[in-house]
Coordinates of N, CA and C in Angstrom, one line a residue:
M4 N 7.3 -36.2 -6.1 CA 6.3 -36.2 -8.0 C 5.7 -35.5 -7.9
S5 N 6.0 -34.1 -9.4 CA 5.9 -33.0 -10.3 C 4.6 -34.0 -10.6
R6 N 3.5 -32.5 -11.0 CA 2.3 -33.1 -12.7 C 2.9 -31.8 -13.4
N7 N 4.1 -30.8 -12.8 CA 4.4 -30.1 -13.9 C 5.4 -30.1 -13.9
E8 N 6.2 -29.8 -15.5 CA 7.8 -30.0 -15.3 C 8.2 -28.3 -15.1
N9 N 7.5 -27.2 -14.8 CA 7.7 -26.3 -14.4 C 8.0 -26.1 -12.7
N10 N 7.4 -27.3 -12.1 CA 8.2 -27.1 -11.0 C 9.3 -28.6 -10.6
I11 N 9.7 -28.7 -11.5 CA 11.1 -30.1 -11.3 C 12.4 -28.8 -11.3
N12 N 13.3 -29.0 -10.6 CA 14.4 -28.1 -10.8 C 15.5 -28.8 -11.8
S13 N 16.1 -28.1 -13.1 CA 16.2 -28.5 -13.8 C 18.2 -28.3 -13.6
N14 N 18.2 -27.5 -12.5 CA 19.9 -28.2 -12.8 C 19.9 -29.4 -11.4
K15 N 19.4 -29.5 -10.2 CA 19.4 -30.3 -9.6 C 19.1 -31.8 -10.4
L16 N 18.4 -32.0 -11.6 CA 17.7 -32.8 -12.3 C 18.9 -33.0 -12.9
A17 N 19.8 -31.8 -13.6 CA 21.2 -32.2 -14.2 C 22.5 -32.8 -13.5
K18 N 22.5 -32.8 -11.9 CA 23.4 -33.2 -11.3 C 23.2 -34.8 -11.2
Y19 N 21.9 -35.1 -10.9 CA 21.5 -36.2 -10.8 C 21.5 -37.4 -12.0
V20 N 21.8 -36.8 -12.8 CA 21.8 -37.2 -14.4 C 22.8 -37.7 -14.8
A21 N 24.4 -36.8 -14.8 CA 25.6 -36.8 -14.3 C 25.7 -38.0 -14.2
R22 N 25.5 -37.7 -12.6 CA 26.0 -38.7 -11.8 C 24.8 -40.5 -11.8
A23 N 24.1 -40.5 -12.7 CA 23.2 -41.1 -12.5 C 24.2 -42.3 -14.2
Q24 N 24.6 -41.1 -15.2 CA 25.1 -41.7 -16.5 C 26.8 -42.0 -15.9
R25 N 27.3 -42.1 -14.9 CA 28.7 -42.9 -14.1 C 27.6 -44.0 -13.5
G26 N 26.8 -44.4 -13.4 CA 26.3 -45.2 -12.5 C 26.0 -45.1 -11.0
D27 N 25.6 -44.5 -10.6 CA 25.2 -43.9 -9.6 C 24.0 -44.1 -9.5
R28 N 23.1 -45.8 -9.0 CA 21.8 -46.0 -8.7 C 21.3 -45.6 -7.8
K29 N 21.6 -44.4 -7.0 CA 21.2 -43.8 -6.1 C 20.0 -42.6 -7.0
A30 N 21.2 -42.5 -7.7 CA 21.4 -40.3 -8.5 C 19.7 -41.6 -9.5
M31 N 19.5 -42.6 -10.0 CA 19.0 -42.7 -10.9 C 17.8 -42.8 -10.0
E32 N 17.8 -43.4 -9.2 CA 15.9 -43.3 -8.2 C 15.9 -42.0 -7.5
R33 N 16.2 -40.8 -7.7 CA 16.0 -39.8 -7.4 C 15.6 -39.0 -8.7
I34 N 16.2 -39.5 -9.9 CA 15.3 -38.8 -11.6 C 13.8 -39.5 -10.9
V35 N 14.0 -40.8 -11.4 CA 12.5 -41.5 -11.2 C 11.4 -40.3 -10.3
D36 N 12.3 -40.4 -9.2 CA 11.3 -39.3 -8.0 C 10.9 -38.3 -9.0
E37 N 11.7 -37.3 -9.0 CA 11.2 -36.8 -9.6 C 10.6 -36.0 -10.6
T38 N 10.7 -37.0 -11.8 CA 9.9 -36.3 -13.1 C 9.0 -37.4 -13.0
S39 N 8.8 -38.2 -11.9 CA 7.1 -39.6 -12.4 C 5.8 -39.6 -13.0
G40 N 5.8 -38.0 -11.9 CA 4.3 -37.6 -11.9 C 4.4 -36.7 -13.1
Y41 N 5.1 -35.8 -13.2 CA 4.9 -35.5 -15.0 C 4.7 -36.7 -15.8
V42 N 5.6 -37.6 -15.8 CA 5.8 -38.4 -17.1 C 4.4 -38.9 -16.1
Y43 N 3.7 -39.9 -15.6 CA 2.8 -40.8 -15.7 C 1.6 -39.1 -16.1
Y44 N 1.2 -37.9 -15.6 CA 0.3 -37.3 -16.1 C 0.2 -36.8 -17.4
Y45 N 1.6 -37.0 -18.2 CA 1.9 -36.7 -19.7 C 1.5 -38.0 -20.1
C46 N 1.6 -39.2 -19.7 CA 1.2 -40.6 -19.8 C -0.6 -40.9 -20.6
L47 N -0.7 -40.4 -19.4 CA -2.2 -40.3 -18.9 C -3.3 -39.6 -19.8
T48 N -2.6 -37.9 -20.1 CA -2.8 -36.7 -21.3 C -3.3 -38.1 -22.4
L49 N -2.3 -38.3 -23.1 CA -2.0 -38.8 -24.2 C -2.5 -40.1 -24.6
L50 N -3.0 -41.0 -22.8 CA -3.9 -41.8 -23.9 C -4.8 -42.3 -23.2
C51 N -5.2 -41.5 -22.1 CA -6.7 -41.8 -21.5 C -6.8 -42.6 -21.0
S52 N -6.4 -43.6 -20.7 CA -6.4 -44.3 -19.4 C -5.4 -44.3 -18.2
E53 N -5.3 -44.7 -17.2 CA -4.6 -45.0 -15.7 C -3.7 -46.2 -15.9
D54 N -4.5 -47.3 -16.4 CA -3.8 -48.3 -16.6 C -3.0 -48.5 -17.5
E55 N -3.0 -47.8 -18.6 CA -2.3 -47.4 -20.3 C -1.2 -46.5 -19.6
A56 N -1.3 -45.5 -19.5 CA -0.4 -44.0 -18.7 C 0.5 -45.4 -17.6
N57 N 0.1 -45.9 -16.9 CA 1.1 -46.9 -15.3 C 2.2 -47.3 -16.5
E58 N 1.5 -48.8 -17.0 CA 1.6 -49.2 -18.2 C 3.3 -48.7 -18.9
A59 N 3.2 -47.9 -19.4 CA 4.5 -47.1 -20.5 C 4.8 -46.0 -19.0
V60 N 4.4 -45.5 -18.3 CA 5.5 -45.4 -17.6 C 6.6 -46.3 -17.2
Q61 N 5.7 -47.5 -16.9 CA 7.1 -48.7 -16.1 C 8.4 -48.4 -17.7
E62 N 7.6 -48.7 -19.1 CA 8.5 -49.2 -20.2 C 9.6 -47.9 -20.4
I63 N 8.5 -47.1 -20.1 CA 9.5 -45.4 -20.1 C 10.8 -45.4 -19.2
Y64 N 10.5 -45.2 -17.9 CA 11.7 -45.5 -17.8 C 13.2 -46.5 -17.7
L65 N 12.2 -47.4 -18.1 CA 13.4 -48.6 -18.2 C 14.1 -48.4 -20.0
T66 N 13.3 -48.0 -20.2 CA 14.1 -47.6 -22.0 C 15.2 -45.6 -21.4
V67 N 14.9 -45.1 -20.9 CA 15.7 -43.7 -19.7 C 16.7 -44.3 -19.5
L68 N 16.4 -45.2 -18.4 CA 17.5 -45.6 -17.8 C 18.4 -46.3 -18.7
K69 N 18.0 -47.5 -19.6 CA 19.1 -48.0 -20.5 C 20.0 -47.3 -21.5
K70 N 19.0 -45.8 -21.8 CA 19.8 -44.9 -22.8 C 19.9 -43.8 -22.6
L71 N 20.9 -43.9 -20.7 CA 21.3 -42.9 -19.9 C 22.2 -41.5 -20.4
G72 N 23.0 -43.0 -21.1 CA 24.8 -42.7 -21.5 C 24.6 -42.3 -22.9
T73 N 23.5 -42.2 -23.3 CA 23.2 -41.7 -24.8 C 23.5 -40.2 -24.5
L74 N 22.5 -39.6 -23.5 CA 22.5 -38.1 -23.5 C 24.1 -37.5 -23.5
E75 N 24.2 -36.4 -24.8 CA 24.7 -36.3 -24.1 C 25.6 -34.9 -23.0
N76 N 24.0 -33.8 -23.3 CA 24.0 -33.5 -22.6 C 22.5 -33.1 -20.9
P77 N 23.3 -33.3 -19.9 CA 22.4 -33.9 -18.6 C 21.7 -32.3 -18.6
K78 N 22.1 -31.5 -19.0 CA 21.3 -30.2 -18.9 C 19.5 -30.1 -19.6
A79 N 19.5 -31.2 -21.3 CA 18.9 -31.5 -22.0 C 17.6 -32.7 -21.6
F80 N 18.2 -33.6 -20.2 CA 16.9 -33.9 -19.9 C 15.8 -34.1 -19.6
L81 N 15.5 -33.1 -19.5 CA 14.2 -32.7 -19.4 C 13.2 -33.1 -21.0
G82 N 14.0 -32.2 -21.5 CA 13.2 -32.1 -23.4 C 13.8 -33.3 -23.7
W83 N 14.6 -34.3 -23.7 CA 14.7 -35.8 -23.7 C 13.6 -36.9 -23.3
L84 N 13.3 -36.4 -21.9 CA 12.4 -37.0 -21.3 C 10.8 -37.0 -21.8
K85 N 11.0 -35.6 -21.9 CA 9.8 -35.7 -22.6 C 9.4 -36.1 -24.1
T86 N 10.4 -35.7 -24.9 CA 10.2 -36.6 -26.6 C 10.3 -37.6 -26.1
V87 N 11.0 -39.2 -25.3 CA 11.2 -40.3 -24.8 C 9.6 -40.7 -25.3
T88 N 9.1 -39.5 -24.1 CA 7.4 -40.0 -23.2 C 6.2 -39.8 -24.5
S89 N 6.5 -38.8 -25.1 CA 5.6 -38.5 -26.3 C 6.1 -39.7 -27.2
N90 N 7.1 -40.1 -28.2 CA 7.1 -41.5 -28.5 C 6.4 -42.7 -28.1
H91 N 7.0 -42.7 -27.1 CA 6.6 -44.1 -26.7 C 5.3 -44.2 -26.8
C92 N 4.0 -42.9 -26.1 CA 2.9 -43.0 -26.4 C 2.3 -43.4 -27.4
K93 N 2.4 -42.7 -27.6 CA 2.0 -42.7 -29.9 C 2.4 -43.9 -30.7
N94 N 3.8 -44.3 -30.3 CA 3.9 -45.7 -31.2 C 3.2 -46.9 -30.0
R95 N 3.0 -46.7 -28.8 CA 2.1 -47.2 -28.3 C 0.9 -47.3 -28.8
L96 N 0.0 -46.2 -28.6 CA -1.6 -45.7 -29.6 C -1.4 -46.8 -31.0
E97 N -0.5 -46.1 -31.6 CA -0.3 -47.5 -32.9 C -0.3 -48.7 -33.0
R98 N 0.4 -48.9 -32.1 CA 0.9 -50.4 -32.4 C -0.7 -50.8 -31.6
N99 N -1.1 -50.2 -30.5 CA -2.9 -51.5 -30.6 C -4.1 -50.3 -31.3
K100 N -3.9 -49.4 -32.1 CA -4.8 -48.9 -32.9 C -5.9 -48.3 -31.5
N101 N -5.8 -47.8 -30.9 CA -7.0 -48.1 -29.4 C -6.5 -46.2 -29.1
Y102 N -7.1 -45.4 -30.1 CA -6.8 -43.8 -29.5 C -7.7 -43.5 -28.5
S103 N -8.1 -44.2 -27.8 CA -8.9 -44.2 -26.3 C -9.2 -45.1 -26.0
S104 N -9.0 -45.0 -24.0 CA -9.8 -46.4 -23.7 C -10.8 -45.9 -22.9
L105 N -11.3 -45.0 -23.5 CA -12.6 -43.9 -22.5 C -13.5 -44.6 -22.8
D106 N -14.5 -45.1 -21.6 CA -15.5 -46.0 -21.3 C -16.5 -45.2 -21.1
D107 N -17.9 -45.6 -21.9 CA -18.7 -44.3 -21.4 C -19.5 -44.8 -19.7
E108 N -19.3 -45.8 -19.5 CA -19.6 -46.5 -18.0 C -18.5 -45.6 -17.3
V109 N -17.4 -45.8 -17.1 CA -16.7 -44.6 -16.2 C -16.7 -43.2 -16.7
I110 N -17.2 -42.6 -18.1 CA -17.7 -41.2 -17.5 C -18.5 -40.5 -17.0
F111 N -19.8 -41.6 -17.2 CA -21.0 -41.2 -16.7 C -20.7 -42.4 -14.9
E112 N -20.7 -42.6 -15.2 CA -21.0 -43.2 -13.6 C -21.4 -42.9 -12.4
N113 N -21.0 -41.3 -12.6 CA -21.0 -40.5 -10.7 C -22.9 -39.9 -11.4
T114 N -23.3 -40.1 -12.6 CA -23.9 -39.7 -13.0 C -25.5 -39.8 -12.0
E115 N -26.5 -38.7 -11.6 CA -27.2 -39.1 -10.1 C -28.4 -39.7 -11.4
E116 N -29.3 -40.6 -10.9 CA -30.5 -41.0 -11.7 C -31.4 -40.2 -11.3
T117 N -31.7 -39.3 -12.5 CA -33.3 -38.3 -12.4 C -34.4 -39.0 -13.9
D118 N -35.4 -37.7 -13.5 CA -36.1 -37.7 -14.5 C -35.6 -38.9 -15.9
V119 N -34.7 -38.0 -16.2 CA -34.3 -38.4 -17.6 C -34.1 -40.0 -18.3
Q120 N -33.9 -40.9 -16.7 CA -33.6 -42.4 -16.6 C -35.2 -43.0 -16.4
L121 N -36.6 -42.0 -16.1 CA -37.4 -43.1 -16.2 C -38.5 -42.4 -17.4
I122 N -38.1 -41.7 -18.2 CA -38.6 -40.9 -19.8 C -37.8 -42.2 -20.6
P123 N -38.7 -43.0 -21.3 CA -37.8 -44.5 -22.2 C -37.3 -43.1 -23.1
Q124 N -38.2 -42.0 -23.7 CA -36.9 -41.0 -25.0 C -36.2 -39.8 -24.5
K125 N -36.2 -39.9 -23.4 CA -34.8 -38.7 -22.7 C -33.7 -39.5 -22.7
Q126 N -34.2 -41.1 -22.6 CA -33.3 -42.2 -22.0 C -32.7 -42.3 -22.9
I127 N -32.7 -42.2 -24.2 CA -32.5 -42.9 -25.5 C -31.7 -41.8 -26.0
E128 N -32.3 -40.3 -25.9 CA -31.4 -39.0 -26.0 C -29.8 -39.3 -25.2
A129 N -30.3 -39.3 -23.8 CA -29.6 -39.4 -22.5 C -28.0 -40.2 -23.4
Q130 N -28.8 -41.2 -24.0 CA -27.2 -42.0 -24.2 C -27.1 -42.1 -25.8
E131 N -27.6 -41.2 -26.8 CA -27.3 -40.4 -27.7 C -26.5 -39.3 -27.3
L132 N -26.1 -39.1 -26.4 CA -25.6 -37.7 -26.1 C -24.1 -38.6 -25.8
R133 N -24.3 -39.7 -24.8 CA -23.1 -40.0 -24.6 C -22.0 -40.5 -25.5
N134 N -22.7 -41.2 -26.0 CA -21.9 -42.1 -27.6 C -21.4 -41.0 -28.4
A135 N -21.7 -39.9 -28.4 CA -21.5 -38.8 -29.4 C -20.2 -38.0 -28.6
V136 N -20.4 -38.3 -27.4 CA -19.1 -37.6 -26.7 C -17.9 -38.3 -26.6
V137 N -18.4 -40.0 -26.3 CA -17.2 -40.9 -26.4 C -16.8 -40.7 -28.1
T138 N -17.1 -41.2 -28.6 CA -16.6 -41.0 -30.3 C -15.5 -40.0 -30.2
A139 N -16.4 -38.6 -30.3 CA -15.1 -38.0 -30.9 C -14.0 -37.4 -30.0
V140 N -14.2 -37.6 -28.5 CA -13.2 -37.9 -27.3 C -12.2 -39.2 -28.5
K141 N -12.4 -40.4 -28.9 CA -11.9 -41.4 -29.6 C -11.6 -40.8 -30.8
N142 N -12.0 -39.8 -31.7 CA -11.7 -39.2 -32.6 C -11.0 -38.2 -32.9
L143 N -10.0 -37.6 -31.3 CA -9.8 -36.5 -31.6 C -8.2 -36.7 -32.0
P144 N -7.1 -36.1 -32.3 CA -6.0 -36.7 -33.3 C -4.8 -36.6 -31.6
V145 N -3.6 -37.6 -32.1 CA -3.4 -37.4 -30.7 C -2.3 -36.2 -29.9
F146 N -2.5 -35.7 -31.9 CA -1.7 -33.7 -31.2 C -2.6 -32.8 -30.5
Q147 N -3.8 -33.4 -30.6 CA -4.9 -31.8 -29.6 C -4.5 -32.6 -28.4
R148 N -3.9 -34.4 -27.6 CA -4.0 -34.7 -26.9 C -3.3 -33.7 -25.8
E149 N -1.9 -33.6 -26.3 CA -1.2 -32.7 -26.5 C -0.7 -31.9 -25.1
C150 N -1.7 -30.4 -25.6 CA -1.9 -29.6 -25.3 C -2.4 -29.4 -23.7

């Protein structure tokens, strides 16, 4: 399971794709094994939620395996997969009108208790800063999350 598309052997993947297009179920499994990490991390980057990313990955592979026969060049699979993944995530964001599911409780759950929590004015300032960060991240356009 690779996080980075550069770690995926495109020649080996093209062979799996050609075999999968002929109905080889083991080849389909190998495609998922070889690319699922990449797809997951790409989804996570766009959707900012592990739950959303996991659901998206499942839906993406259903679509990919269903439409694999329409891919003319097996060597183009990785680019096609990236396009399918990107479009799926963008459509999911539009459909949900949920540009981020970041929760400030999750973001700041590992912060240690400090004097900030003991001084009311500092606590208010810290909360305002948390809210500003969460709002800024939620307002990022999808294309900026693709970097």
